[in-house]
Short mmCIF file of C-alpha atoms in Angstrom, two decimals:
data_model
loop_
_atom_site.label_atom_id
_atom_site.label_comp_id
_atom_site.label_asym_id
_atom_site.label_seq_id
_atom_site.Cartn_x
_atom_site.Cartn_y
_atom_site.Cartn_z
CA UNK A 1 6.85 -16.95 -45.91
CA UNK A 2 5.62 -14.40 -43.88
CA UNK A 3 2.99 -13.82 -40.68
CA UNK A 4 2.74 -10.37 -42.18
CA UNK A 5 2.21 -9.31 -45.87
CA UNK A 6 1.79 -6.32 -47.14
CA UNK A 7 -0.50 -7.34 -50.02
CA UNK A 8 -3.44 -5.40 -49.71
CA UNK A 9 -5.90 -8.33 -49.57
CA UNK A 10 -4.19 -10.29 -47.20
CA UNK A 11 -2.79 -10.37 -43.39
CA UNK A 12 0.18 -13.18 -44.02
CA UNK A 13 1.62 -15.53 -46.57
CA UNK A 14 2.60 -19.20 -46.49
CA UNK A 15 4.76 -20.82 -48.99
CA UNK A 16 4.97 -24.76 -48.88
CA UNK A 17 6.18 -24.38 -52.21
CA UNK A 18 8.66 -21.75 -53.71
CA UNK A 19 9.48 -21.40 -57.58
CA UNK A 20 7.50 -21.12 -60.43
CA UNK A 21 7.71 -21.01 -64.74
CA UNK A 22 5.99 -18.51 -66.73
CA UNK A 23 2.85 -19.53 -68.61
CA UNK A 24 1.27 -16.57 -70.29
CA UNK A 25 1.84 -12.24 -70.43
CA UNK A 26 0.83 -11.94 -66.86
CA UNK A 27 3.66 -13.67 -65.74
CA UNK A 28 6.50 -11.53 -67.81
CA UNK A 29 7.15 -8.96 -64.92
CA UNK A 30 6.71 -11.52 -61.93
CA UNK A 31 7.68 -10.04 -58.84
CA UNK A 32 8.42 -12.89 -56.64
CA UNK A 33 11.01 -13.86 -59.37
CA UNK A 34 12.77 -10.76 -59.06
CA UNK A 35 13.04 -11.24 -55.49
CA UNK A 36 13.36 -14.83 -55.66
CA UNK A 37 16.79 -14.57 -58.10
CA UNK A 38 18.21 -11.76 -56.06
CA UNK A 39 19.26 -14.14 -53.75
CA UNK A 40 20.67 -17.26 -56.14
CA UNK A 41 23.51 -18.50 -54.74
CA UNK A 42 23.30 -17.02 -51.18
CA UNK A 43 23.61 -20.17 -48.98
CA UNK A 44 21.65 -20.28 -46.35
CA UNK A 45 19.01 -18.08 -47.61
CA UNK A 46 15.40 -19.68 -48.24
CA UNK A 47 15.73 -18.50 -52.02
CA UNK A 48 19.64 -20.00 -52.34
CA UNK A 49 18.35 -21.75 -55.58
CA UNK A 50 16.83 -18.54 -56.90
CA UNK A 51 12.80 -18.91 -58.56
CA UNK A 52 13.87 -22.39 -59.67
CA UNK A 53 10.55 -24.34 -58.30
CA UNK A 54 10.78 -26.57 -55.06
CA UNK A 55 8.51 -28.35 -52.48
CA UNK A 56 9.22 -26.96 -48.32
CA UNK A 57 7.37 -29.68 -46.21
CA UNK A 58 9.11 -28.21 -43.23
CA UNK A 59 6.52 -25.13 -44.08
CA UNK A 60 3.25 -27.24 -44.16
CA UNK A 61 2.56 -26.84 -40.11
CA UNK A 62 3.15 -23.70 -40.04
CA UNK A 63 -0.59 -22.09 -40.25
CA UNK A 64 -1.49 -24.36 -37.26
CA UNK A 65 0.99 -22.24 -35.20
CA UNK A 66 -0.63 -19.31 -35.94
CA UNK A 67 -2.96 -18.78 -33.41
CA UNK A 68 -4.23 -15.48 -34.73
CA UNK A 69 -6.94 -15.71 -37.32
CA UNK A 70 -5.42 -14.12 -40.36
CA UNK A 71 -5.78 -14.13 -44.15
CA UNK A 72 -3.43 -16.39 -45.32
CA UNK A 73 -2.11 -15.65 -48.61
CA UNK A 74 -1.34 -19.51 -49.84
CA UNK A 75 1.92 -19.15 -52.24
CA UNK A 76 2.61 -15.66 -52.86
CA UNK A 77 6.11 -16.90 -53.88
CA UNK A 78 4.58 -19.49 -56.33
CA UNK A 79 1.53 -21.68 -58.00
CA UNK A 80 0.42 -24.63 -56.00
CA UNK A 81 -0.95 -26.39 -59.20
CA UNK A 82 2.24 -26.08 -60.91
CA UNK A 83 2.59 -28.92 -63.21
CA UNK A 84 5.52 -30.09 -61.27
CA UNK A 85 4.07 -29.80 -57.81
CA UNK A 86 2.59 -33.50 -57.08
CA UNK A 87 -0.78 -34.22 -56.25
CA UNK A 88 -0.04 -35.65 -53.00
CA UNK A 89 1.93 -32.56 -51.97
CA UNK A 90 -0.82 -30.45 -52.87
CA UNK A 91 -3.71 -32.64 -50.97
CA UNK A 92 -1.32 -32.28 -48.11
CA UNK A 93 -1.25 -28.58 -48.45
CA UNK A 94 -5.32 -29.04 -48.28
CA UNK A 95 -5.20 -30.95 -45.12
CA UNK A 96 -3.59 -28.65 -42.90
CA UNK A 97 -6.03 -25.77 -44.42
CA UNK A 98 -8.73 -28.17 -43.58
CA UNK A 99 -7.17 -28.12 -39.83
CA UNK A 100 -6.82 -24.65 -39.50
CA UNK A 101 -10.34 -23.88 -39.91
CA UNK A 102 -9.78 -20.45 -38.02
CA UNK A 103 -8.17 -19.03 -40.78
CA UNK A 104 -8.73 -17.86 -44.34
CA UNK A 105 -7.07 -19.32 -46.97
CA UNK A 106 -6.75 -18.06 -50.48
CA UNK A 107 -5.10 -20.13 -53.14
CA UNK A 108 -4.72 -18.18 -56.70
CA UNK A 109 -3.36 -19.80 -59.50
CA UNK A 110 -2.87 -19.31 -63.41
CA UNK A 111 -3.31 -23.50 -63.80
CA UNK A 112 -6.80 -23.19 -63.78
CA UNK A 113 -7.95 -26.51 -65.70
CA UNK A 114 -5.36 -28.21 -62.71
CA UNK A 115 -7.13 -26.57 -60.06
CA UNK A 116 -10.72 -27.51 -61.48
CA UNK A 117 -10.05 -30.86 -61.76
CA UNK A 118 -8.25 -31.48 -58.64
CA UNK A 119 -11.63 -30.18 -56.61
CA UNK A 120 -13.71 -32.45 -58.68
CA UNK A 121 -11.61 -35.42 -57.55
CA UNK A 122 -8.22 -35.29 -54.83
CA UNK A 123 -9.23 -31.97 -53.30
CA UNK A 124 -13.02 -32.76 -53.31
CA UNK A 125 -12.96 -32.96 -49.28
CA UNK A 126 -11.95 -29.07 -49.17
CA UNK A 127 -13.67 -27.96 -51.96
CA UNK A 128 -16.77 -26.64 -50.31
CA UNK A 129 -15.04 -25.47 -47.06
CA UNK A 130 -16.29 -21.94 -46.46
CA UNK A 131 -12.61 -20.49 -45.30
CA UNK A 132 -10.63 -21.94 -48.11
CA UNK A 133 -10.95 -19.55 -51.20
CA UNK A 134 -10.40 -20.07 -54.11
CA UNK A 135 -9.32 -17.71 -56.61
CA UNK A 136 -7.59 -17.99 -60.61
CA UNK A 137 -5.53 -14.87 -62.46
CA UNK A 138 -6.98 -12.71 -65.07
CA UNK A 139 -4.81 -10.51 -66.75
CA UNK A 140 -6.39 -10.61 -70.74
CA UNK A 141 -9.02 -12.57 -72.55
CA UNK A 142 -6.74 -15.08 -74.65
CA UNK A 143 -5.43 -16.70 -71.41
CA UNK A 144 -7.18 -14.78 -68.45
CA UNK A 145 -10.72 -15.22 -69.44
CA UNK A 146 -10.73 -18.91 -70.42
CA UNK A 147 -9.54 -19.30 -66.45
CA UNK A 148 -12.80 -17.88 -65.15
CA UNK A 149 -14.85 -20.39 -66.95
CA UNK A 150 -12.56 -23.31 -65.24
CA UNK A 151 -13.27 -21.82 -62.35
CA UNK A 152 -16.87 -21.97 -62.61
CA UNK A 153 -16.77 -25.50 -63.49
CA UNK A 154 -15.30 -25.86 -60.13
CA UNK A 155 -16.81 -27.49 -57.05
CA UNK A 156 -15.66 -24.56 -54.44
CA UNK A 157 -17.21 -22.80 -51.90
CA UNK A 158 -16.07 -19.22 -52.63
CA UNK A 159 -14.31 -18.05 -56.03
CA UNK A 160 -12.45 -14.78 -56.86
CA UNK A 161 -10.71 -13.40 -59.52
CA UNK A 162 -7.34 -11.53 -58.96
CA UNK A 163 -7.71 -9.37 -62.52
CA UNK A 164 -3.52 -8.02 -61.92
CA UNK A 165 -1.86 -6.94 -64.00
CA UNK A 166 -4.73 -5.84 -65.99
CA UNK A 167 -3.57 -5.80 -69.28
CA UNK A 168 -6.47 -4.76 -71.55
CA UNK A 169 -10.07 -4.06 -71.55
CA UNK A 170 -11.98 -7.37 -70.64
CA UNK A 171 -15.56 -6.16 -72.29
CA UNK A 172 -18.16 -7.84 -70.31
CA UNK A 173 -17.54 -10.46 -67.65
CA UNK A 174 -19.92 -13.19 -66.95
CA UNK A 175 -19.28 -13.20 -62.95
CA UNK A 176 -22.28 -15.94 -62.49
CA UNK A 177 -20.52 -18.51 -59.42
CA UNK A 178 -17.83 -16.04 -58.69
CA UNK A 179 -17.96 -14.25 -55.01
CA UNK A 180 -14.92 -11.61 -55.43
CA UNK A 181 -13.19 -9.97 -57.46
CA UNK A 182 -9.51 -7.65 -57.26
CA UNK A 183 -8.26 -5.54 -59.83
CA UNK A 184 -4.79 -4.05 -59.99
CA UNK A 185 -2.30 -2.55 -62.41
CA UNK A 186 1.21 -3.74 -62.74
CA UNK A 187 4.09 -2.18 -60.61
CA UNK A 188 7.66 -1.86 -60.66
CA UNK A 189 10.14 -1.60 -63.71
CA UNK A 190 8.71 -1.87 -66.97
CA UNK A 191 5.65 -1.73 -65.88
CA UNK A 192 2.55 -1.87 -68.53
CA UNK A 193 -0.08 1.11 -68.48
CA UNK A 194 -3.58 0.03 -67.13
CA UNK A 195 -6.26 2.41 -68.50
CA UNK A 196 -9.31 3.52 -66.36
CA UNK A 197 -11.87 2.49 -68.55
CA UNK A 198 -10.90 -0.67 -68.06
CA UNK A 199 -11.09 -0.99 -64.12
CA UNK A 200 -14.47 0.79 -64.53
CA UNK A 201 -16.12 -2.00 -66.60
CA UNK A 202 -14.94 -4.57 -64.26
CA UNK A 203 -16.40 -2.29 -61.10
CA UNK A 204 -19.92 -2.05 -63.40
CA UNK A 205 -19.86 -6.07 -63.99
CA UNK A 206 -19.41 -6.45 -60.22
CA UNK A 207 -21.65 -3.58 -59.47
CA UNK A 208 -24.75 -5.77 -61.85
CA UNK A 209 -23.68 -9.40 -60.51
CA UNK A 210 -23.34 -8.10 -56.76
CA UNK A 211 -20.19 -8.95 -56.07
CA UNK A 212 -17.42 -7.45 -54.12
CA UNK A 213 -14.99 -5.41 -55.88
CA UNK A 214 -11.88 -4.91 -54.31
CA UNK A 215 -9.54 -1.75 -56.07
CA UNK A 216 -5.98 -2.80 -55.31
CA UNK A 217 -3.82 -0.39 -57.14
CA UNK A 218 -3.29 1.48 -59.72
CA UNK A 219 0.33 0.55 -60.36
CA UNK A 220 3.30 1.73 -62.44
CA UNK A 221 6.94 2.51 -61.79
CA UNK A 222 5.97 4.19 -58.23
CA UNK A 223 2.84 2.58 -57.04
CA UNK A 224 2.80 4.60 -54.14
CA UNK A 225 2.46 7.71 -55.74
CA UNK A 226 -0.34 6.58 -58.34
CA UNK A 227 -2.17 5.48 -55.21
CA UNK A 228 -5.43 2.99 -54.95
CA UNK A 229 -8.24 5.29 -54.80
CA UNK A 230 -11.03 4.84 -58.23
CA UNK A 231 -13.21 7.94 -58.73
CA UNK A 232 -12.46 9.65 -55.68
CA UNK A 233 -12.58 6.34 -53.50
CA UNK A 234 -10.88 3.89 -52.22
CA UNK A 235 -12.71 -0.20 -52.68
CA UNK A 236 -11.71 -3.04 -50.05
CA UNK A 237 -14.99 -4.79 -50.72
CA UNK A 238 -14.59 -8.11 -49.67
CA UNK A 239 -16.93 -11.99 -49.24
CA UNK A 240 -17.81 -12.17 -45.27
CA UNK A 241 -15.23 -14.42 -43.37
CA UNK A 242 -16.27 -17.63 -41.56
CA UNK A 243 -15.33 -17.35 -38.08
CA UNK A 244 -14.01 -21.04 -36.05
CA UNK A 245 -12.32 -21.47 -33.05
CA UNK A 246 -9.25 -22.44 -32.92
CA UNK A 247 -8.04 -25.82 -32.48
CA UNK A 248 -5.69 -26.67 -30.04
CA UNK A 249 -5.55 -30.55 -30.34
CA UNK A 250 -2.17 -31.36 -29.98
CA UNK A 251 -2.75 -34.64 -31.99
CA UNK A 252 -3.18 -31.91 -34.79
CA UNK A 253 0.49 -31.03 -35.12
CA UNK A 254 1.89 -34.17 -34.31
CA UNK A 255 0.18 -35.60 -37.48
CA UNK A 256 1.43 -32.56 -39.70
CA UNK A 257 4.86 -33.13 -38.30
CA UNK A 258 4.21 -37.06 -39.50
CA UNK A 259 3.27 -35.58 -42.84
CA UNK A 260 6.42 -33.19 -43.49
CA UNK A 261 8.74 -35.73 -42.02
CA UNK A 262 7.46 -37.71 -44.57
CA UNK A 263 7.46 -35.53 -47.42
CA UNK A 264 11.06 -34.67 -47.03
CA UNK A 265 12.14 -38.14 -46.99
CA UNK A 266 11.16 -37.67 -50.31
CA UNK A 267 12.99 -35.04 -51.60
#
């Protein structure tokens, strides 16, 4: 999508796929689907068919031309273990992270039983690299919670939690296995109230378990104005990166370029 985001916990995004459905509360004031369907029906433009959920193989080089090591953001725009995504696609979305081993990549989904079992079996050869994280959403305890236990059943070599929107007090998370954690309230129209108490448990879980917490906003109608900063301070804890050099193999590009070539054949 972008070599520049400005997500807080990121330096760029990359969308090989673009589209997603709604699965549970956190989903109900999705901002990529507002900005995806302001732009249904405008040919030409990369969101033409709206949020409606599609595979872009021409995308899947595009990390390796990024010679800059950056957080990369994997699917802002959508959920890579999308029921509808296949499991080739997504393996092929693993190889090129494998290749790029001089960035960061951080995959975040809400299909967390997906996710686990695709690192136990087709995504077992990037499941312990050290720059691929991998991350789940956790807006509640009926569906937010049960996705940090997936996660922990997961073969991975870094997990985080992205707890946005925070919806409601979590009580006490078990943060065993898990190596990050961001918390956010929701922004924009309609947005739901997040209530300090509950950011503050979260920041004492991570605080006992010695993890990094990461404060990303408060939120509401003008996020700008409530700011980011929790008890007088502002949190950008984060797990240390893995630093690799970059690869300039051109035998590297020429097989993604196989691989997307492929791909959309297929479409």
């Amino acid at each position: 999508m972008s070599e520049h985001s400005t997500i807080e916990w990121t330096d760029a995004t990359w969308n090989p796929v673009r589209g997603c459905t709604k699965i549970s509360p956190g989903c109900t004031h999705c901002y990529a689907e507002t900005f995806a369907e302001r732009f249904r029906g405008v040919r030409g433009h990369p969101y033409e068919k709206g949020f409606d959920l599609r595979l872009v193989p021409e995308k899947l080089p595009e990390p390796l031309r990024w010679r800059r090591p950056r957080m990369v953001f994997v699917n802002s725009m959508s959920d890579l273990f999308h029921k509808d995504v296949p499991d080739d696609y997504i393996v092929a979305v693993g190889r090129v992270m494998q290749l790029a081993k001089w960035h960061t990549f951080q995959i975040l989904t809400k299909r967390s039983e997906r996710l686990r079992d695709l690192l136990r079996t087709k995504l077992a050869f990037v499941a312990f690299e050290p720059h691929i994280w991998w991350g789940v959403s956790v807006e509640d305890r009926k569906y937010g919670v049960p996705r940090i236990h997936h996660l922990q059943e997961a073969p991975a070599a870094v997990r985080f939690l992205s707890i946005e929107p925070l919806l409601e007090g979590l009580g006490t998370l078990n943060l065993t296995k898990i190596d990050w954690v961001i918390v956010g309230g929701e922004s924009g129209p309609g947005a739901r109230p997040m209530q300090p108490s509950w950011v503050r448990d979260a920041r004492r879980d991570c605080r006992r378990a010695g993890v990094p917490f990461f404060f990303k906003q408060w939120g509401g109608t003008k996020k700008s104005v409530s700011g980011r900063k929790l008890d007088g301070r502002t949190y950008d804890e984060m797990p240390p990166r893995h630093a690799h050099a970059v690869i300039t193999t051109p035998e590297v590009e020429a097989a993604l370029l196989t691989m997307t070539t492929a791909w959309a054949s297929q479409q």
